PDB file of C-alpha atoms in Angstrom:
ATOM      1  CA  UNK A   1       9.962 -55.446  -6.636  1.00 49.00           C
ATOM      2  CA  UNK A   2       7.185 -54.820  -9.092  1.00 68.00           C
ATOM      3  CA  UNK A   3       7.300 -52.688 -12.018  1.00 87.00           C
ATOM      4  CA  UNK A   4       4.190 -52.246 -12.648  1.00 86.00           C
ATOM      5  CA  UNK A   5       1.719 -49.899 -10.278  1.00 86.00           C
ATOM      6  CA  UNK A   6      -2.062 -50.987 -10.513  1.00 86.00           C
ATOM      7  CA  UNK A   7      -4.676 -48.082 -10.461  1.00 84.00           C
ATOM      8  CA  UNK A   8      -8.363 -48.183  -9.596  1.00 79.00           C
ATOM      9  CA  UNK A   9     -10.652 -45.211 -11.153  1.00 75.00           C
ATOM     10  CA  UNK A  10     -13.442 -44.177 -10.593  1.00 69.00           C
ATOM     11  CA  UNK A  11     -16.868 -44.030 -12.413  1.00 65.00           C
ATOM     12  CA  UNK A  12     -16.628 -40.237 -12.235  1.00 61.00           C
ATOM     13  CA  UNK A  13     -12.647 -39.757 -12.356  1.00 61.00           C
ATOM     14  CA  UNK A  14     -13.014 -37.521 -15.108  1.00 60.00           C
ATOM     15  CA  UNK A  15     -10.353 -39.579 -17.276  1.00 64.00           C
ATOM     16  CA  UNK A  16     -11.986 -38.866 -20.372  1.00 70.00           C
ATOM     17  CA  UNK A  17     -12.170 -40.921 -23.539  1.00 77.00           C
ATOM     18  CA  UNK A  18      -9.594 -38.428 -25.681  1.00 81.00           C
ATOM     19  CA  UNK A  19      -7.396 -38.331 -22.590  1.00 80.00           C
ATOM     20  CA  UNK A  20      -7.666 -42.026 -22.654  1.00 81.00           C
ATOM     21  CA  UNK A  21      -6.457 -42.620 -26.021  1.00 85.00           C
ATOM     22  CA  UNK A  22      -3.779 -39.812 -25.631  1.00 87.00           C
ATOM     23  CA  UNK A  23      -2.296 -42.517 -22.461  1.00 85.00           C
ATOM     24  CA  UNK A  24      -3.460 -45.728 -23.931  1.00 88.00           C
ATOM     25  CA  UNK A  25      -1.125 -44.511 -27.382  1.00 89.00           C
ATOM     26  CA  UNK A  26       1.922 -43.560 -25.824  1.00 88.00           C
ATOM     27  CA  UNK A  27       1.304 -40.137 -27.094  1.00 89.00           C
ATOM     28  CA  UNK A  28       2.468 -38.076 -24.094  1.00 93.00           C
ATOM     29  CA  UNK A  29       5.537 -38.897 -23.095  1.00 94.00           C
ATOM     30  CA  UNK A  30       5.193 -37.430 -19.736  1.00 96.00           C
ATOM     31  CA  UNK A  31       3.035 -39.864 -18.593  1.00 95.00           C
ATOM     32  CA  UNK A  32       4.432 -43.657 -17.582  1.00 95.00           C
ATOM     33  CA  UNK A  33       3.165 -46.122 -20.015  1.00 93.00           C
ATOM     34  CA  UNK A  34      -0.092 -47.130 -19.679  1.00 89.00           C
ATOM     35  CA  UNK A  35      -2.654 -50.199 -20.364  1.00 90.00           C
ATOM     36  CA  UNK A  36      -6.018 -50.220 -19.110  1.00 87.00           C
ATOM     37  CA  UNK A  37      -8.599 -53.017 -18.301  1.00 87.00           C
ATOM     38  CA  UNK A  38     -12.312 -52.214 -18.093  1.00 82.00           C
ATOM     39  CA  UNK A  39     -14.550 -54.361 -16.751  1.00 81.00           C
ATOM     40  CA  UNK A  40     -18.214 -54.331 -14.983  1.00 80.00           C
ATOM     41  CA  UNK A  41     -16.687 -53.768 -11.780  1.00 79.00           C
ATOM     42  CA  UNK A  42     -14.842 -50.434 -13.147  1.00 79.00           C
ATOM     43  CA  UNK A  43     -11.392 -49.971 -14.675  1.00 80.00           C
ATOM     44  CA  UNK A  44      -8.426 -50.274 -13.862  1.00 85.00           C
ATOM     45  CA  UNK A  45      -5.436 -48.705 -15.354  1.00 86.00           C
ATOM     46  CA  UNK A  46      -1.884 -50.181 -15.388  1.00 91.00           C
ATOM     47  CA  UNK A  47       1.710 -48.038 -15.091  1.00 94.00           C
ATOM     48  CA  UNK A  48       4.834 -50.014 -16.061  1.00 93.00           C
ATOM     49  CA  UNK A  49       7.817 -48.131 -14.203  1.00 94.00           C
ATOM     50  CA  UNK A  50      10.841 -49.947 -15.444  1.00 93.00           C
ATOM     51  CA  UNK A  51      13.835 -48.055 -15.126  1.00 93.00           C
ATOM     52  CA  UNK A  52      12.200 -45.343 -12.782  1.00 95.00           C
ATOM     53  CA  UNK A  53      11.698 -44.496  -8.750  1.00 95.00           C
ATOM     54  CA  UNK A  54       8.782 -43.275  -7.208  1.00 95.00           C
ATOM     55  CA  UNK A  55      10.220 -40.084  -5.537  1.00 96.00           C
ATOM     56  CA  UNK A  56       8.644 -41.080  -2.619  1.00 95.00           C
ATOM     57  CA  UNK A  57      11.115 -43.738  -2.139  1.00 95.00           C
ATOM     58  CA  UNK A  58      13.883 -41.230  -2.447  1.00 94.00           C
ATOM     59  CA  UNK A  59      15.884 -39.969   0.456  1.00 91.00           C
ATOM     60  CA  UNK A  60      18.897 -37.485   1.946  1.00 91.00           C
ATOM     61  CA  UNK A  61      19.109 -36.079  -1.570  1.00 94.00           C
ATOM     62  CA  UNK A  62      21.737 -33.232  -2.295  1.00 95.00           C
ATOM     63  CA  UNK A  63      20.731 -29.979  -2.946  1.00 95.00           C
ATOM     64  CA  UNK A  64      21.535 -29.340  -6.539  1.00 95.00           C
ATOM     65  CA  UNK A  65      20.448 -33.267  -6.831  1.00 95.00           C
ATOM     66  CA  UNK A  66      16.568 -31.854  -5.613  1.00 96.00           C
ATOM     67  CA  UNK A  67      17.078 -28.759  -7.736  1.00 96.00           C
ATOM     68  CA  UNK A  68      17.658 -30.696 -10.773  1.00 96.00           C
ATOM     69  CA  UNK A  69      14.938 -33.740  -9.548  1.00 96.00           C
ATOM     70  CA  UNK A  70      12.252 -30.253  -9.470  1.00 96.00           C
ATOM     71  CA  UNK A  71      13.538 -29.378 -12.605  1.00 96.00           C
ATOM     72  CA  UNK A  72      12.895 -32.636 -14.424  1.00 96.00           C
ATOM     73  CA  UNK A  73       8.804 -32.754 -13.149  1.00 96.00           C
ATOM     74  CA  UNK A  74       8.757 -29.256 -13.923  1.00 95.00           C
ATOM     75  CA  UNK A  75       9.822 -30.184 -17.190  1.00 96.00           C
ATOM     76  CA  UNK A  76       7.261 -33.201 -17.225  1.00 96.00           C
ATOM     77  CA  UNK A  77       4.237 -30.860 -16.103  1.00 95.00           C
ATOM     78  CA  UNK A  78       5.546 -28.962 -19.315  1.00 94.00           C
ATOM     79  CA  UNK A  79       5.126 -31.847 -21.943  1.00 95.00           C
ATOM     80  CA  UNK A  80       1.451 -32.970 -20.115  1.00 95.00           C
ATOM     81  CA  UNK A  81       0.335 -30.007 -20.833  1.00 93.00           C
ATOM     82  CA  UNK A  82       1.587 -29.750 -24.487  1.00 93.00           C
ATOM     83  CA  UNK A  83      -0.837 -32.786 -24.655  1.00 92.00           C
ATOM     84  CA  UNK A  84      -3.800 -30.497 -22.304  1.00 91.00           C
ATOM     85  CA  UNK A  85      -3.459 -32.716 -19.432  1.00 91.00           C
ATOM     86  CA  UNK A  86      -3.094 -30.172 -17.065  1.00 90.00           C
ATOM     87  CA  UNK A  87      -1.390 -30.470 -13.445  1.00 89.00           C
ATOM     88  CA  UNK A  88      -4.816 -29.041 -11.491  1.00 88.00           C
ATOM     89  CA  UNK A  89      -6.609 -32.048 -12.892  1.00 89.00           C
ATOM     90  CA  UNK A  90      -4.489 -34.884 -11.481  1.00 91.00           C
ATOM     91  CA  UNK A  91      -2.810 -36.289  -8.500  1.00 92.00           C
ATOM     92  CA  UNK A  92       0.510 -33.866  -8.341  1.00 94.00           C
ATOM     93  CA  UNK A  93       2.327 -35.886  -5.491  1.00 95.00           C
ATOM     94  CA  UNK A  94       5.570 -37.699  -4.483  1.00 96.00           C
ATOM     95  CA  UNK A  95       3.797 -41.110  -4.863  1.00 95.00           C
ATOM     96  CA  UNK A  96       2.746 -40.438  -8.497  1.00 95.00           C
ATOM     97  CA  UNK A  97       6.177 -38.681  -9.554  1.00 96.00           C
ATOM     98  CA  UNK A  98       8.576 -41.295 -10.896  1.00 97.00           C
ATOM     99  CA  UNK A  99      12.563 -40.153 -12.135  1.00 97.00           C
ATOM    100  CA  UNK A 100      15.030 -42.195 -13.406  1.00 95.00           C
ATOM    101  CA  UNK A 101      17.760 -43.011 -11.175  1.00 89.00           C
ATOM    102  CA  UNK A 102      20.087 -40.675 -13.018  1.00 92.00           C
ATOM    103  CA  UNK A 103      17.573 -37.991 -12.024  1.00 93.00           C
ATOM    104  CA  UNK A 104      17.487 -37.333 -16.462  1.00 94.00           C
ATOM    105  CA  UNK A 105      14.068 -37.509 -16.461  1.00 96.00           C
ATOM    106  CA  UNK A 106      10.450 -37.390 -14.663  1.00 97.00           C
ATOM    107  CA  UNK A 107       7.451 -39.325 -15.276  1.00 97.00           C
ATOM    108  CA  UNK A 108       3.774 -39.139 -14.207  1.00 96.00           C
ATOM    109  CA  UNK A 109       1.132 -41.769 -13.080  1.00 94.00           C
ATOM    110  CA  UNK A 110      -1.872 -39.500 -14.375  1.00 90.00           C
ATOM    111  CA  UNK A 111      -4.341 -40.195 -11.920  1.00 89.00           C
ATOM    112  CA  UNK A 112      -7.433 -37.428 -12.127  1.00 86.00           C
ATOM    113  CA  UNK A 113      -8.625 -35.528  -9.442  1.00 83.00           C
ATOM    114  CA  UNK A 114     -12.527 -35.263  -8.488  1.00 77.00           C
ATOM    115  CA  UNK A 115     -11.965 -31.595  -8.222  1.00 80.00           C
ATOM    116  CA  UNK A 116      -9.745 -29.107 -10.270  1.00 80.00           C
ATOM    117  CA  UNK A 117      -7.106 -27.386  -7.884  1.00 85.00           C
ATOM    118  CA  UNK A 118      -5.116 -24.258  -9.323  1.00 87.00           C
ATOM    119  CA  UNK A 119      -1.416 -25.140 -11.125  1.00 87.00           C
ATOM    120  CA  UNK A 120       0.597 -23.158  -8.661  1.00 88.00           C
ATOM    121  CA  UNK A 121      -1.173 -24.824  -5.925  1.00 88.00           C
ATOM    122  CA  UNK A 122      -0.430 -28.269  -6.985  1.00 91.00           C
ATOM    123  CA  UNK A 123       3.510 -27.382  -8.309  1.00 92.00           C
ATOM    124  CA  UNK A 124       4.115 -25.211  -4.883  1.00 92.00           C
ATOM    125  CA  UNK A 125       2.306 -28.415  -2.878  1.00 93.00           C
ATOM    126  CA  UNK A 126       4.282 -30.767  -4.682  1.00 95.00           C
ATOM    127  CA  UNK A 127       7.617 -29.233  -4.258  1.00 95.00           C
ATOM    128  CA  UNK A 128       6.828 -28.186   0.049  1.00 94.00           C
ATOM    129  CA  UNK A 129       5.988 -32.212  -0.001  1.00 95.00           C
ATOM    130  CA  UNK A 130       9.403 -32.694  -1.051  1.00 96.00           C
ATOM    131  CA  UNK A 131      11.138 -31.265   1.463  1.00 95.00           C
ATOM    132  CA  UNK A 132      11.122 -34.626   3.330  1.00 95.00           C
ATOM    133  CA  UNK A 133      13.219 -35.917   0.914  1.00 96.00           C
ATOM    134  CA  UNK A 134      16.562 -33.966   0.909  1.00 95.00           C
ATOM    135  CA  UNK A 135      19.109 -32.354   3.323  1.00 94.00           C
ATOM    136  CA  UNK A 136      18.788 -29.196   4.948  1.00 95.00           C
ATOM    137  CA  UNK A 137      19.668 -27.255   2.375  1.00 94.00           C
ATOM    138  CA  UNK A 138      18.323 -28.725   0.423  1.00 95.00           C
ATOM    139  CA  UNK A 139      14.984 -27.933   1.929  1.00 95.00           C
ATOM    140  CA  UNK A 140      15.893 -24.031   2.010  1.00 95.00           C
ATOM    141  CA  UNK A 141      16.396 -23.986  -1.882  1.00 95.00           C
ATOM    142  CA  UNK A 142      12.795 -25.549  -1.911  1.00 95.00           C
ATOM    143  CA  UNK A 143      11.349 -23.398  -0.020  1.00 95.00           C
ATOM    144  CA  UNK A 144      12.689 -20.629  -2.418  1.00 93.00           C
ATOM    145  CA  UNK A 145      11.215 -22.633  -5.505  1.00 94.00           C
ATOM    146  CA  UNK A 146       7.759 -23.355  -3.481  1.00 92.00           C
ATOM    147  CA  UNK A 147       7.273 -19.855  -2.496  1.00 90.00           C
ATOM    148  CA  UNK A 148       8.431 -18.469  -6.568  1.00 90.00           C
ATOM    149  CA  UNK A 149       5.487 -21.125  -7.813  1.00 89.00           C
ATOM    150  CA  UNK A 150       2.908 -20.172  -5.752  1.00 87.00           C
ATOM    151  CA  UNK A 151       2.832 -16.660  -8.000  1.00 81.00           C
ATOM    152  CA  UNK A 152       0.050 -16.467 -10.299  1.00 67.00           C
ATOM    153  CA  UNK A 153       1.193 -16.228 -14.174  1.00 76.00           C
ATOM    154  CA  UNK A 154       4.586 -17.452 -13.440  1.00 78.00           C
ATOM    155  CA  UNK A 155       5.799 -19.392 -16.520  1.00 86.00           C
ATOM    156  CA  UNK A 156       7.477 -22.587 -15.384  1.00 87.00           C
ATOM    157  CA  UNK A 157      10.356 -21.797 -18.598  1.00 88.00           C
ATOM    158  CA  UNK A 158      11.342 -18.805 -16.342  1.00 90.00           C
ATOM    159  CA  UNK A 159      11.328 -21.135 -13.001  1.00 91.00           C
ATOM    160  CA  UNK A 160      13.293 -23.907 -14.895  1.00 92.00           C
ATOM    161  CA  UNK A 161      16.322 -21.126 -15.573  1.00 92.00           C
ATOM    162  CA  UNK A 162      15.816 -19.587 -12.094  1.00 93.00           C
ATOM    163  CA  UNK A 163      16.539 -23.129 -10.930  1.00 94.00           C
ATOM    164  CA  UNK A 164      19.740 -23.745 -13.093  1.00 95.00           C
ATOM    165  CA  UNK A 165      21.153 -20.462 -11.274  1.00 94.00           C
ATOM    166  CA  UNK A 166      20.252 -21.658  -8.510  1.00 94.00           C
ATOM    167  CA  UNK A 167      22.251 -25.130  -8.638  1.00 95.00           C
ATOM    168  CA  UNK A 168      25.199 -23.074 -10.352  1.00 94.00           C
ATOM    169  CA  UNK A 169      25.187 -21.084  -6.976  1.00 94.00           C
ATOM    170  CA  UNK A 170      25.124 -24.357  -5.234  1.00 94.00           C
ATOM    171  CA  UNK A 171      28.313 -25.358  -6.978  1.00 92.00           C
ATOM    172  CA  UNK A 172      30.322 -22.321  -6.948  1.00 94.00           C
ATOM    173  CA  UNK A 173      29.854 -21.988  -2.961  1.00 93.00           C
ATOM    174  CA  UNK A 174      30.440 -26.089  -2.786  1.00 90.00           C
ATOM    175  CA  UNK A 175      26.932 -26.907  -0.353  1.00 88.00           C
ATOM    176  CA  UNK A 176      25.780 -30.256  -0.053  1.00 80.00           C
TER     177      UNK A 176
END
């Protein structure tokens, strides 16, 4: 298995020069580490993803294991945008989310979007898409979450505590 996931961009990907040299330096550490190649045929950017999973890959994960899987890219879409790279302007998905296997933290392949989509839309997308990936109730506590990030203004520090009750209710009633 590779550690290292290849990425094409395009002319127009809007992955500008300062947002370049924020991934090319390490300088978010949100973001997977990166290396680029540019050549006359385009560029092509390089993630190395030692020691992380592509949540994709991910499946029949407990409930308070999803919670705290949300929490962590929550927390990651928090430190990306310390460094203004915002989660409207790039892929928000379950194929460019990586965790480490101990679920302690959440990485992103920052791959721009052609068109700016709103924040909630991309965190409440993100989290429906990972319904797929858990157990039934799994599903129901992401619904909750999905449906509390589609609210406009919503800070994600408030949705990161509402999500800590929420897997402290998960082990006091002892649901998988």
């Amino acid at each position: 298995m590779s550690n290292v996931v290849k990425v094409n961009f395009m002319e127009d990907s809007g992955l500008f020069p300062w947002k370049k040299n924020v991934l090319l330096s390490g300088g978010c550490r949100g973001v997977l580490p990166f290396g680029i190649i540019e050549t006359g045929e385009g560029t092509r950017g390089f993630y190395r993803t030692e020691g992380f999973v592509r949540l994709s890959e991910l499946a029949e994960i407990k409930a308070d294991e999803i919670l705290t899987v949300s929490e962590r890219v929550l927390e990651c879409v928090e430190i990306c945008r310390d460094c203004l790279i915002f989660p409207g302007e790039y892929v928000l998905s379950t194929d460019t989310i990586y965790v480490a296997s101990d679920f302690r933290e959440a990485r992103i392949a920052y791959i721009p979007l052609k068109r700016y989509v709103s924040e909630e839309g991309a965190l409440s997308s993100l989290i429906y898409n990972m319904r797929r990936l858990t157990t039934e109730n799994g599903r129901t506590y992401l619904d909750t979450l999905g449906a509390m990030l589609e609210c406009s203004n919503l800070k994600l520090r408030k949705v990161i505590g509402f999500i800590e009750e929420l897997k402290e209710e998960i082990r006091l009633c002892g649901i998988d």
